[in-house]
Amino acid sequence: MINSMVLNKEISNWIEEYPLLKNIIALEESLWINPKYSKFNVGMENISLSMTDVKDAEERLNRFAPYIAKVFPETQIDNGIIESPIVRIDNMKVELEKICNENLPGNLLLKCDSHLKVSGSIKARGGFYEVLKHAEDLALEHNILNINEDYKKLDSDEIRQFFSKYSVVVGSTGNLGLSIGIMSAKLGFKVTVHMSADARQWKKDLLRSKGVEVIEYESDYSKAVEEGRKQSKADSNSYFVDDENSKNLFLGYSVAASRLDKQLKSMSIKVDDNNPLFVYLPCGVGGGPGGIAFGLKLLYKDNVHFFFAEPTHSPCMLIGSMTGEHDKVSVQDFGIDNITAADGLAVGRASGFVGKTLEKLMSGCYSVEDENMYKLLTKMADSEKIFLEPSALAGIPGIVKILTSKEGKEYLKINNLEDKLKNITHIAWATGGSMVPENIMDEYYNKGLSLLK
Ligand SMILES: *Cc1c(COP(=O)(O)O)cnc(C)c1O
């Protein structure tokens, strides 16, 4: 039975205060515009992280690039910098116009983190970064590395032997486990991944094949994280990657911004007062989309507007941000089951750290039905020949929601953007998919196909 009280308040009273909650509880697709959205300078007050931290993270990844190029040969052509392509998806835009039966002005681009090398998802950003930072900290502390050396030297039996005395632990719905597991195992760490019930079998199999210990749970993400945290605490040589609170993960993600800026410039796409940027990011616990959005805000300030996209069954950031209670409330508190085919987004309680950091910087959140993610998956495959996992499609309807809904239009009006619609660049962040085995991708595709009939 659903508890009718949440934080000592009746759900009916919550709904009175936040009427949209009624639609959210009814699992309807919802768009929430953040009433606290502020000018950049105001939004940044009381935030301890700055561009200096982002640059520090970027430099660290640069230091590791020669090592990455050596141990993951597929990254050699990018000199060990793991970055994803960005592409125009004009055909998909036409498909969206057909679906909503309206003209959609502006550019639509897809940022293909689905095709990040080595681990095939957005987690290759934060996950790799956090493991590398931990390895660097240990190696510097024990004087087996200095910061001006060529980090290729980390690829040695002696150093793997050293790291094998230490363990790395993480809780995950799948993709974070993949990224943390792959990078930790490569460096020589002992690594344990606590997987929630949502995690797909092939992700567990892949990790086990790399010598990673995978512990499975029948409950959701929050439980997997809690157990991981507990296990790690008991061992002083163990390092817990805290997806719910980690500043390192967040900073690893934030490096995406300066790299995206270079890509946009090379495509002659401007971001300025007259050419705003709208970004739609699929959100689970919030670290990935949050870090990227934060990096973009530091760079483009009031000219970038970002929205988080979640499944209708897991709208944790939406509820946490709207109520201002962040990690004090879960979707389950409101009777929502957190069961979704978008496994990367199957999180019932958002990161409090991310929610609070972005409290005045985030433009809003919206939710998408699982069936629509499947349909878009199939449309994306047919129209653009790009194959994504269901989670990665959540960003796609963002452009439609902003340009065609009452709430979206109101947002454009308040921000004086109504006469700039043609100049807006919309980026949907595609967060995963290239590592999905073919037979499973076929299942996804066929599911979407049958729903479209
Ligand atoms: C993890 C993940 C996300 C969201 O990242 P969070 O940091 O959990 O918010 C989005 N898409 C995919 C495919 C993911 O694996």
Tab-separated table of C-alpha atoms and ligand atoms in Angstrom:
chain	number	residue	atom	x	y	z
A	1	MET	CA	0.000	0.000	0.000
A	2	ILE	CA	1.124	3.532	-0.686
A	3	ASN	CA	1.857	5.607	2.327
A	4	SER	CA	-0.281	8.719	1.998
A	5	MET	CA	2.191	10.783	4.016
A	6	VAL	CA	5.486	12.052	2.589
A	7	LEU	CA	7.759	14.054	4.913
A	8	ASN	CA	4.851	14.504	7.313
A	9	LYS	CA	2.570	15.901	4.657
A	10	GLU	CA	-0.402	14.221	2.980
A	11	ILE	CA	0.114	13.491	-0.718
A	12	SER	CA	-3.096	15.433	-1.364
A	13	ASN	CA	-1.441	18.469	0.182
A	14	TRP	CA	1.658	18.009	-1.918
A	15	ILE	CA	-0.577	17.963	-4.979
A	16	GLU	CA	-2.313	21.104	-3.837
A	17	GLU	CA	1.028	22.843	-3.583
A	18	TYR	CA	2.428	21.346	-6.835
A	19	PRO	CA	-0.531	20.600	-9.128
A	20	LEU	CA	1.728	19.007	-11.778
A	21	LEU	CA	2.391	16.234	-9.245
A	22	LYS	CA	-1.051	14.880	-9.983
A	23	ASN	CA	-0.102	14.236	-13.610
A	24	ILE	CA	3.285	12.883	-12.588
A	25	ILE	CA	1.706	10.394	-10.171
A	26	ALA	CA	-0.733	9.385	-12.924
A	27	LEU	CA	2.383	8.571	-15.026
A	28	GLU	CA	1.486	11.168	-17.656
A	29	GLU	CA	4.255	12.776	-19.657
A	30	SER	CA	4.920	16.091	-17.911
A	31	LEU	CA	7.011	19.188	-18.527
A	32	TRP	CA	8.077	21.158	-15.482
A	33	ILE	CA	9.575	24.600	-15.916
A	34	ASN	CA	11.780	25.584	-12.994
A	35	PRO	CA	10.362	28.728	-11.366
A	36	LYS	CA	13.720	29.261	-9.618
A	37	TYR	CA	15.614	29.420	-12.915
A	38	SER	CA	17.893	32.477	-12.650
A	39	LYS	CA	20.517	34.473	-14.436
A	40	PHE	CA	23.889	32.720	-14.407
A	41	ASN	CA	25.502	34.965	-11.775
A	42	VAL	CA	22.635	34.441	-9.371
A	43	GLY	CA	22.465	30.723	-10.073
A	44	MET	CA	26.177	30.338	-9.305
A	45	GLU	CA	25.967	31.941	-5.852
A	46	ASN	CA	26.959	29.476	-3.127
A	47	ILE	CA	28.261	26.890	-5.593
A	48	SER	CA	31.735	25.794	-4.592
A	49	LEU	CA	32.767	24.271	-7.931
A	50	SER	CA	34.170	26.537	-10.617
A	51	MET	CA	35.857	26.607	-14.011
A	52	THR	CA	39.185	25.975	-12.240
A	53	ASP	CA	37.919	22.563	-11.118
A	54	VAL	CA	36.671	21.720	-14.610
A	55	LYS	CA	40.018	22.721	-16.138
A	56	ASP	CA	41.834	20.622	-13.545
A	57	ALA	CA	39.749	17.615	-14.582
A	58	GLU	CA	40.430	18.310	-18.249
A	59	GLU	CA	44.172	18.489	-17.636
A	60	ARG	CA	44.091	15.238	-15.693
A	61	LEU	CA	42.415	13.490	-18.637
A	62	ASN	CA	45.080	14.977	-20.897
A	63	ARG	CA	47.814	13.569	-18.657
A	64	PHE	CA	46.247	10.129	-18.916
A	65	ALA	CA	45.699	10.314	-22.676
A	66	PRO	CA	48.992	8.582	-23.628
A	67	TYR	CA	48.165	5.733	-21.232
A	68	ILE	CA	44.612	5.412	-22.590
A	69	ALA	CA	45.904	5.351	-26.167
A	70	LYS	CA	48.321	2.584	-25.214
A	71	VAL	CA	45.949	0.289	-23.305
A	72	PHE	CA	42.841	0.908	-25.449
A	73	PRO	CA	44.248	0.856	-29.006
A	74	GLU	CA	40.884	1.904	-30.491
A	75	THR	CA	41.510	5.355	-28.951
A	76	GLN	CA	44.895	5.783	-30.643
A	77	ILE	CA	43.457	7.725	-33.556
A	78	ASP	CA	42.155	10.326	-31.069
A	79	ASN	CA	45.432	10.291	-29.124
A	80	GLY	CA	43.761	8.742	-26.105
A	81	ILE	CA	41.075	11.426	-25.742
A	82	ILE	CA	37.732	9.648	-25.509
A	83	GLU	CA	35.171	11.966	-27.090
A	84	SER	CA	31.962	11.352	-29.019
A	85	PRO	CA	30.812	12.620	-32.407
A	86	ILE	CA	28.038	15.176	-32.833
A	87	VAL	CA	25.802	14.973	-35.883
A	88	ARG	CA	22.890	16.774	-37.466
A	89	ILE	CA	19.754	14.669	-37.455
A	90	ASP	CA	17.619	16.431	-40.050
A	91	ASN	CA	15.766	13.262	-41.050
A	92	MET	CA	14.818	12.600	-37.453
A	93	LYS	CA	13.607	16.180	-37.166
A	94	VAL	CA	11.267	15.573	-40.068
A	95	GLU	CA	9.974	12.478	-38.257
A	96	LEU	CA	9.347	14.563	-35.133
A	97	GLU	CA	7.508	17.168	-37.195
A	98	LYS	CA	5.269	14.430	-38.545
A	99	ILE	CA	4.586	13.126	-35.047
A	100	CYS	CA	3.623	16.512	-33.580
A	101	ASN	CA	2.177	17.801	-36.821
A	102	GLU	CA	3.988	21.109	-36.466
A	103	ASN	CA	6.941	22.820	-38.022
A	104	LEU	CA	9.983	22.775	-35.701
A	105	PRO	CA	12.269	25.746	-36.368
A	106	GLY	CA	15.986	25.636	-35.466
A	107	ASN	CA	18.768	23.042	-35.729
A	108	LEU	CA	18.562	19.594	-34.192
A	109	LEU	CA	21.808	17.812	-33.331
A	110	LEU	CA	22.577	14.518	-31.637
A	111	LYS	CA	25.551	14.223	-29.290
A	112	CYS	CA	26.526	10.579	-29.645
A	113	ASP	CA	27.850	9.519	-26.233
A	114	SER	CA	26.284	6.253	-27.280
A	115	HIS	CA	29.423	5.881	-29.378
A	116	LEU	CA	32.040	6.869	-26.824
A	117	LYS	CA	34.846	4.377	-27.196
A	118	VAL	CA	35.672	1.612	-24.693
A	119	SER	CA	32.402	1.589	-22.752
A	120	GLY	CA	29.737	2.941	-25.122
A	121	SER	CA	27.853	5.288	-22.822
A	122	ILE	CA	27.931	8.670	-21.117
A	123	LYS	CA	29.513	6.865	-18.129
A	124	ALA	CA	32.789	6.696	-20.024
A	125	ARG	CA	33.136	10.362	-19.024
A	126	GLY	CA	32.577	10.449	-15.270
A	127	GLY	CA	33.272	6.806	-14.555
A	128	PHE	CA	36.651	6.686	-16.253
A	129	TYR	CA	37.608	10.043	-14.839
A	130	GLU	CA	36.936	9.063	-11.239
A	131	VAL	CA	38.935	5.827	-11.497
A	132	LEU	CA	41.840	7.628	-13.170
A	133	LYS	CA	41.831	10.331	-10.511
A	134	HIS	CA	41.906	7.720	-7.765
A	135	ALA	CA	44.752	5.858	-9.480
A	136	GLU	CA	46.701	9.085	-9.877
A	137	ASP	CA	46.159	10.049	-6.228
A	138	LEU	CA	47.443	6.660	-5.047
A	139	ALA	CA	50.389	6.595	-7.420
A	140	LEU	CA	51.497	10.122	-6.512
A	141	GLU	CA	51.077	9.478	-2.813
A	142	HIS	CA	53.292	6.386	-3.032
A	143	ASN	CA	55.865	8.082	-5.233
A	144	ILE	CA	55.531	5.643	-8.075
A	145	LEU	CA	54.524	8.378	-10.489
A	146	ASN	CA	55.173	12.068	-10.844
A	147	ILE	CA	52.870	14.468	-12.544
A	148	ASN	CA	55.295	15.426	-15.333
A	149	GLU	CA	56.029	11.886	-16.426
A	150	ASP	CA	54.545	10.040	-19.348
A	151	TYR	CA	51.608	8.147	-17.821
A	152	LYS	CA	52.185	5.281	-20.250
A	153	LYS	CA	54.409	3.911	-17.524
A	154	LEU	CA	51.266	2.890	-15.619
A	155	ASP	CA	50.918	0.077	-18.132
A	156	SER	CA	53.328	-2.259	-16.341
A	157	ASP	CA	53.038	-5.453	-14.308
A	158	GLU	CA	54.743	-3.786	-11.384
A	159	ILE	CA	52.176	-1.013	-11.208
A	160	ARG	CA	49.246	-3.369	-11.749
A	161	GLN	CA	50.669	-5.387	-8.864
A	162	PHE	CA	50.653	-2.226	-6.758
A	163	PHE	CA	47.033	-1.357	-7.636
A	164	SER	CA	45.925	-4.934	-6.980
A	165	LYS	CA	46.292	-4.257	-3.249
A	166	TYR	CA	43.443	-1.774	-3.585
A	167	SER	CA	39.836	-2.251	-4.522
A	168	VAL	CA	37.207	-0.124	-6.210
A	169	VAL	CA	33.511	-0.600	-5.448
A	170	VAL	CA	30.426	0.855	-7.141
A	171	GLY	CA	26.633	0.421	-7.243
A	172	SER	CA	25.008	0.708	-10.651
A	173	THR	CA	22.062	0.056	-12.943
A	174	GLY	CA	24.604	-1.198	-15.483
A	175	ASN	CA	26.509	1.400	-17.463
A	176	LEU	CA	28.405	2.992	-14.594
A	177	GLY	CA	29.433	-0.501	-13.519
A	178	LEU	CA	30.714	-1.136	-17.044
A	179	SER	CA	32.824	2.013	-17.118
A	180	ILE	CA	34.203	1.714	-13.591
A	181	GLY	CA	34.767	-2.009	-14.027
A	182	ILE	CA	36.571	-1.796	-17.359
A	183	MET	CA	38.901	1.028	-16.325
A	184	SER	CA	39.621	-0.326	-12.834
A	185	ALA	CA	40.378	-3.803	-14.135
A	186	LYS	CA	42.689	-2.368	-16.798
A	187	LEU	CA	44.728	-0.507	-14.173
A	188	GLY	CA	44.959	-3.625	-12.013
A	189	PHE	CA	42.511	-2.782	-9.219
A	190	LYS	CA	40.304	-5.400	-7.630
A	191	VAL	CA	36.810	-4.275	-8.536
A	192	THR	CA	33.328	-5.100	-7.334
A	193	VAL	CA	30.161	-3.864	-9.021
A	194	HIS	CA	26.862	-4.038	-7.157
A	195	MET	CA	24.163	-4.292	-9.822
A	196	SER	CA	20.492	-3.418	-9.392
A	197	ALA	CA	17.720	-5.647	-10.729
A	198	ASP	CA	17.416	-3.417	-13.826
A	199	ALA	CA	20.923	-4.231	-15.031
A	200	ARG	CA	20.927	-6.182	-18.282
A	201	GLN	CA	22.474	-9.644	-18.311
A	202	TRP	CA	24.942	-8.848	-21.099
A	203	LYS	CA	26.454	-6.032	-19.021
A	204	LYS	CA	27.044	-8.420	-16.112
A	205	ASP	CA	28.499	-11.073	-18.423
A	206	LEU	CA	30.831	-8.598	-20.081
A	207	LEU	CA	32.161	-7.395	-16.729
A	208	ARG	CA	32.686	-10.908	-15.414
A	209	SER	CA	34.643	-11.725	-18.560
A	210	LYS	CA	37.059	-8.946	-17.559
A	211	GLY	CA	37.586	-10.345	-14.078
A	212	VAL	CA	35.190	-7.961	-12.341
A	213	GLU	CA	33.198	-9.283	-9.393
A	214	VAL	CA	29.502	-8.631	-9.999
A	215	ILE	CA	27.029	-8.859	-7.130
A	216	GLU	CA	23.368	-8.885	-8.136
A	217	TYR	CA	20.376	-7.538	-6.243
A	218	GLU	CA	16.703	-8.060	-6.719
A	219	SER	CA	15.950	-4.509	-5.666
A	220	ASP	CA	16.628	-1.186	-7.315
A	221	TYR	CA	19.578	1.137	-7.746
A	222	SER	CA	19.434	2.779	-4.305
A	223	LYS	CA	19.853	-0.617	-2.624
A	224	ALA	CA	22.793	-1.569	-4.856
A	225	VAL	CA	24.510	1.704	-3.955
A	226	GLU	CA	23.807	1.268	-0.254
A	227	GLU	CA	25.272	-2.252	-0.214
A	228	GLY	CA	28.321	-1.139	-2.165
A	229	ARG	CA	28.904	1.709	0.249
A	230	LYS	CA	28.619	-0.649	3.211
A	231	GLN	CA	31.040	-3.201	1.791
A	232	SER	CA	33.587	-0.565	0.889
A	233	LYS	CA	33.499	1.101	4.295
A	234	ALA	CA	34.603	-2.131	5.960
A	235	ASP	CA	37.941	-2.104	4.086
A	236	SER	CA	40.412	0.782	4.343
A	237	ASN	CA	42.052	-0.138	1.013
A	238	SER	CA	38.704	0.073	-0.718
A	239	TYR	CA	37.468	3.071	-2.664
A	240	PHE	CA	33.746	3.605	-3.151
A	241	VAL	CA	32.571	5.467	-6.245
A	242	ASP	CA	29.601	7.331	-4.834
A	243	ASP	CA	27.283	7.961	-7.776
A	244	GLU	CA	24.860	9.847	-5.523
A	245	ASN	CA	27.358	12.395	-4.204
A	246	SER	CA	30.619	12.299	-6.118
A	247	LYS	CA	32.195	15.609	-7.137
A	248	ASN	CA	34.800	13.715	-9.149
A	249	LEU	CA	32.217	11.994	-11.301
A	250	PHE	CA	30.477	15.337	-11.789
A	251	LEU	CA	33.710	17.027	-12.859
A	252	GLY	CA	34.606	14.178	-15.189
A	253	TYR	CA	31.316	14.758	-16.977
A	254	SER	CA	31.750	18.538	-17.040
A	255	VAL	CA	34.788	18.288	-19.337
A	256	ALA	CA	32.343	17.508	-22.151
A	257	ALA	CA	31.509	21.218	-22.417
A	258	SER	CA	34.788	22.591	-23.743
A	259	ARG	CA	35.039	19.676	-26.155
A	260	LEU	CA	31.521	20.294	-27.427
A	261	ASP	CA	32.384	23.956	-27.871
A	262	LYS	CA	35.236	23.003	-30.213
A	263	GLN	CA	32.946	20.719	-32.191
A	264	LEU	CA	30.266	23.399	-32.570
A	265	LYS	CA	32.870	25.920	-33.711
A	266	SER	CA	34.159	23.511	-36.329
A	267	MET	CA	30.582	23.185	-37.598
A	268	SER	CA	30.259	27.009	-37.653
A	269	ILE	CA	27.491	26.857	-35.067
A	270	LYS	CA	27.465	29.891	-32.835
A	271	VAL	CA	26.245	30.102	-29.274
A	272	ASP	CA	25.602	33.703	-28.202
A	273	ASP	CA	22.801	36.145	-27.334
A	274	ASN	CA	21.247	35.714	-30.734
A	275	ASN	CA	21.945	32.019	-31.085
A	276	PRO	CA	20.854	30.205	-27.940
A	277	LEU	CA	21.601	26.563	-27.194
A	278	PHE	CA	19.006	24.157	-25.796
A	279	VAL	CA	20.259	20.840	-24.430
A	280	TYR	CA	18.141	17.823	-23.469
A	281	LEU	CA	19.845	15.280	-21.220
A	282	PRO	CA	18.525	11.890	-20.077
A	283	CYS	CA	18.734	11.799	-16.285
A	284	GLY	CA	19.101	8.934	-13.837
A	285	VAL	CA	20.639	9.948	-10.514
A	286	GLY	CA	21.751	13.223	-12.103
A	287	GLY	CA	25.563	13.162	-12.073
A	288	GLY	CA	26.054	12.650	-15.803
A	289	PRO	CA	23.569	15.167	-17.137
A	290	GLY	CA	24.304	17.469	-14.190
A	291	GLY	CA	28.039	17.571	-14.757
A	292	ILE	CA	27.672	18.174	-18.479
A	293	ALA	CA	25.048	20.873	-17.959
A	294	PHE	CA	27.175	22.569	-15.319
A	295	GLY	CA	30.166	22.651	-17.665
A	296	LEU	CA	27.983	24.138	-20.389
A	297	LYS	CA	26.629	26.816	-18.033
A	298	LEU	CA	30.152	27.881	-17.046
A	299	LEU	CA	30.942	28.261	-20.719
A	300	TYR	CA	27.799	29.743	-22.245
A	301	LYS	CA	26.107	31.242	-19.177
A	302	ASP	CA	22.617	32.597	-19.988
A	303	ASN	CA	22.839	31.454	-23.602
A	304	VAL	CA	22.451	27.801	-22.740
A	305	HIS	CA	19.214	26.290	-21.449
A	306	PHE	CA	19.157	22.719	-20.256
A	307	PHE	CA	16.367	20.268	-19.500
A	308	PHE	CA	16.584	16.826	-17.904
A	309	ALA	CA	14.588	13.957	-19.361
A	310	GLU	CA	13.317	11.015	-17.304
A	311	PRO	CA	10.979	8.035	-17.726
A	312	THR	CA	7.413	8.602	-16.502
A	313	HIS	CA	8.044	5.701	-14.085
A	314	SER	CA	11.268	7.209	-12.633
A	315	PRO	CA	10.887	10.995	-12.494
A	316	CYS	CA	13.168	11.425	-9.464
A	317	MET	CA	14.920	14.633	-10.483
A	318	LEU	CA	11.624	16.149	-11.557
A	319	ILE	CA	9.978	15.447	-8.199
A	320	GLY	CA	13.096	16.256	-6.155
A	321	SER	CA	13.656	19.586	-7.895
A	322	MET	CA	10.015	20.630	-8.104
A	323	THR	CA	9.397	20.048	-4.400
A	324	GLY	CA	12.849	21.376	-3.474
A	325	GLU	CA	13.255	18.288	-1.269
A	326	HIS	CA	15.852	16.689	-3.578
A	327	ASP	CA	17.116	13.397	-2.109
A	328	LYS	CA	14.690	13.563	0.821
A	329	VAL	CA	11.940	12.207	-1.432
A	330	SER	CA	11.776	9.243	-3.793
A	331	VAL	CA	9.363	8.414	-6.588
A	332	GLN	CA	8.226	5.403	-4.549
A	333	ASP	CA	7.115	7.778	-1.764
A	334	PHE	CA	4.539	9.047	-4.230
A	335	GLY	CA	3.461	5.585	-5.339
A	336	ILE	CA	5.505	5.550	-8.556
A	337	ASP	CA	7.167	2.167	-9.183
A	338	ASN	CA	10.558	3.070	-10.749
A	339	ILE	CA	10.138	0.242	-13.242
A	340	THR	CA	11.229	1.219	-16.730
A	341	ALA	CA	12.795	-0.241	-19.849
A	342	ALA	CA	15.183	2.713	-19.789
A	343	ASP	CA	17.581	0.881	-17.462
A	344	GLY	CA	20.127	3.716	-17.391
A	345	LEU	CA	17.457	6.000	-15.954
A	346	ALA	CA	15.881	3.583	-13.466
A	347	VAL	CA	16.612	5.652	-10.384
A	348	GLY	CA	13.987	6.461	-7.745
A	349	ARG	CA	15.908	9.030	-5.724
A	350	ALA	CA	17.975	11.775	-7.342
A	351	SER	CA	21.353	13.013	-6.176
A	352	GLY	CA	20.881	15.745	-3.583
A	353	PHE	CA	24.272	17.208	-4.455
A	354	VAL	CA	23.355	17.596	-8.125
A	355	GLY	CA	19.814	18.838	-7.468
A	356	LYS	CA	21.023	21.507	-5.069
A	357	THR	CA	23.937	22.581	-7.257
A	358	LEU	CA	21.653	23.088	-10.233
A	359	GLU	CA	18.708	24.461	-8.271
A	360	LYS	CA	18.721	27.833	-10.063
A	361	LEU	CA	20.608	26.832	-13.219
A	362	MET	CA	18.311	24.117	-14.534
A	363	SER	CA	15.557	25.281	-16.883
A	364	GLY	CA	13.323	22.307	-16.212
A	365	CYS	CA	12.628	18.573	-16.426
A	366	TYR	CA	10.235	16.494	-18.457
A	367	SER	CA	9.151	12.875	-18.511
A	368	VAL	CA	8.714	10.418	-21.380
A	369	GLU	CA	6.743	7.174	-21.585
A	370	ASP	CA	8.708	3.978	-22.198
A	371	GLU	CA	6.618	3.269	-25.291
A	372	ASN	CA	7.636	6.577	-26.798
A	373	MET	CA	11.319	5.860	-26.167
A	374	TYR	CA	10.914	2.588	-28.075
A	375	LYS	CA	9.089	4.276	-30.938
A	376	LEU	CA	11.775	6.944	-31.183
A	377	LEU	CA	14.453	4.243	-31.062
A	378	THR	CA	12.992	2.641	-34.160
A	379	LYS	CA	12.478	5.992	-35.924
A	380	MET	CA	16.086	6.959	-35.173
A	381	ALA	CA	17.333	3.657	-36.556
A	382	ASP	CA	15.245	3.970	-39.722
A	383	SER	CA	15.767	7.656	-40.432
A	384	GLU	CA	19.393	8.142	-39.328
A	385	LYS	CA	20.828	4.608	-39.057
A	386	ILE	CA	21.816	5.379	-35.484
A	387	PHE	CA	21.116	2.658	-32.948
A	388	LEU	CA	20.584	3.727	-29.347
A	389	GLU	CA	19.454	2.070	-26.130
A	390	PRO	CA	16.021	3.137	-24.831
A	391	SER	CA	17.395	5.550	-22.172
A	392	ALA	CA	19.288	7.443	-24.834
A	393	LEU	CA	16.103	8.459	-26.641
A	394	ALA	CA	14.666	10.447	-23.735
A	395	GLY	CA	16.366	13.634	-24.908
A	396	ILE	CA	14.843	13.487	-28.392
A	397	PRO	CA	11.320	14.769	-27.651
A	398	GLY	CA	12.757	17.776	-25.789
A	399	ILE	CA	12.626	20.021	-28.857
A	400	VAL	CA	8.963	19.126	-29.413
A	401	LYS	CA	8.042	19.747	-25.787
A	402	ILE	CA	9.697	23.158	-25.674
A	403	LEU	CA	8.492	24.415	-29.038
A	404	THR	CA	4.938	23.089	-29.007
A	405	SER	CA	3.621	22.827	-25.435
A	406	LYS	CA	1.952	25.626	-23.512
A	407	GLU	CA	4.608	25.475	-20.770
A	408	GLY	CA	7.460	25.395	-23.268
A	409	LYS	CA	6.134	28.377	-25.181
A	410	GLU	CA	5.730	30.261	-21.943
A	411	TYR	CA	9.392	29.560	-21.124
A	412	LEU	CA	10.473	30.898	-24.519
A	413	LYS	CA	8.373	34.003	-23.990
A	414	ILE	CA	9.667	34.767	-20.476
A	415	ASN	CA	13.236	34.446	-21.768
A	416	ASN	CA	12.590	36.690	-24.806
A	417	LEU	CA	13.363	33.935	-27.264
A	418	GLU	CA	10.178	33.972	-29.338
A	419	ASP	CA	11.784	35.905	-32.185
A	420	LYS	CA	14.936	33.734	-32.150
A	421	LEU	CA	13.360	30.319	-32.694
A	422	LYS	CA	15.073	29.840	-36.057
A	423	ASN	CA	18.479	30.496	-34.457
A	424	ILE	CA	18.189	27.998	-31.634
A	425	THR	CA	20.445	24.947	-31.726
A	426	HIS	CA	18.825	21.995	-29.973
A	427	ILE	CA	21.071	19.161	-28.828
A	428	ALA	CA	19.621	15.843	-27.718
A	429	TRP	CA	22.235	13.965	-25.709
A	430	ALA	CA	22.272	10.316	-26.787
A	431	THR	CA	23.698	8.572	-23.753
A	432	GLY	CA	24.243	4.935	-24.693
A	433	GLY	CA	23.785	2.125	-27.160
A	434	SER	CA	26.802	1.130	-29.211
A	435	MET	CA	27.733	-1.803	-26.972
A	436	VAL	CA	24.258	-3.347	-26.917
A	437	PRO	CA	24.526	-6.855	-28.435
A	438	GLU	CA	22.859	-7.179	-31.822
A	439	ASN	CA	20.144	-9.602	-30.733
A	440	ILE	CA	19.067	-7.269	-27.939
A	441	MET	CA	19.123	-4.258	-30.247
A	442	ASP	CA	16.878	-6.236	-32.612
A	443	GLU	CA	14.458	-6.797	-29.748
A	444	TYR	CA	14.395	-3.069	-28.975
A	445	TYR	CA	13.911	-2.182	-32.622
A	446	ASN	CA	11.112	-4.681	-33.130
A	447	LYS	CA	9.371	-3.538	-29.997
A	448	GLY	CA	9.346	0.014	-31.333
A	449	LEU	CA	8.211	-1.203	-34.720
A	450	SER	CA	5.262	-3.059	-33.268
A	451	LEU	CA	4.272	-0.017	-31.203
A	452	LEU	CA	4.352	2.174	-34.306
A	453	LYS	CA	1.874	-0.047	-36.152
B	1	LIG	C1	23.596	6.624	-16.417
B	1	LIG	C2	22.904	6.932	-17.651
B	1	LIG	C3	22.211	8.137	-17.803
B	1	LIG	C4	22.059	9.171	-16.728
B	1	LIG	O1	23.175	9.468	-15.941
B	1	LIG	P1	22.983	9.761	-14.391
B	1	LIG	O2	24.318	10.202	-13.936
B	1	LIG	O3	22.544	8.480	-13.730
B	1	LIG	O4	21.924	10.792	-14.274
B	1	LIG	C5	21.595	8.350	-19.005
B	1	LIG	N1	21.626	7.456	-20.001
B	1	LIG	C6	22.291	6.297	-19.900
B	1	LIG	C7	22.300	5.341	-21.052
B	1	LIG	C8	22.954	5.998	-18.716
B	1	LIG	O5	23.602	4.842	-18.599
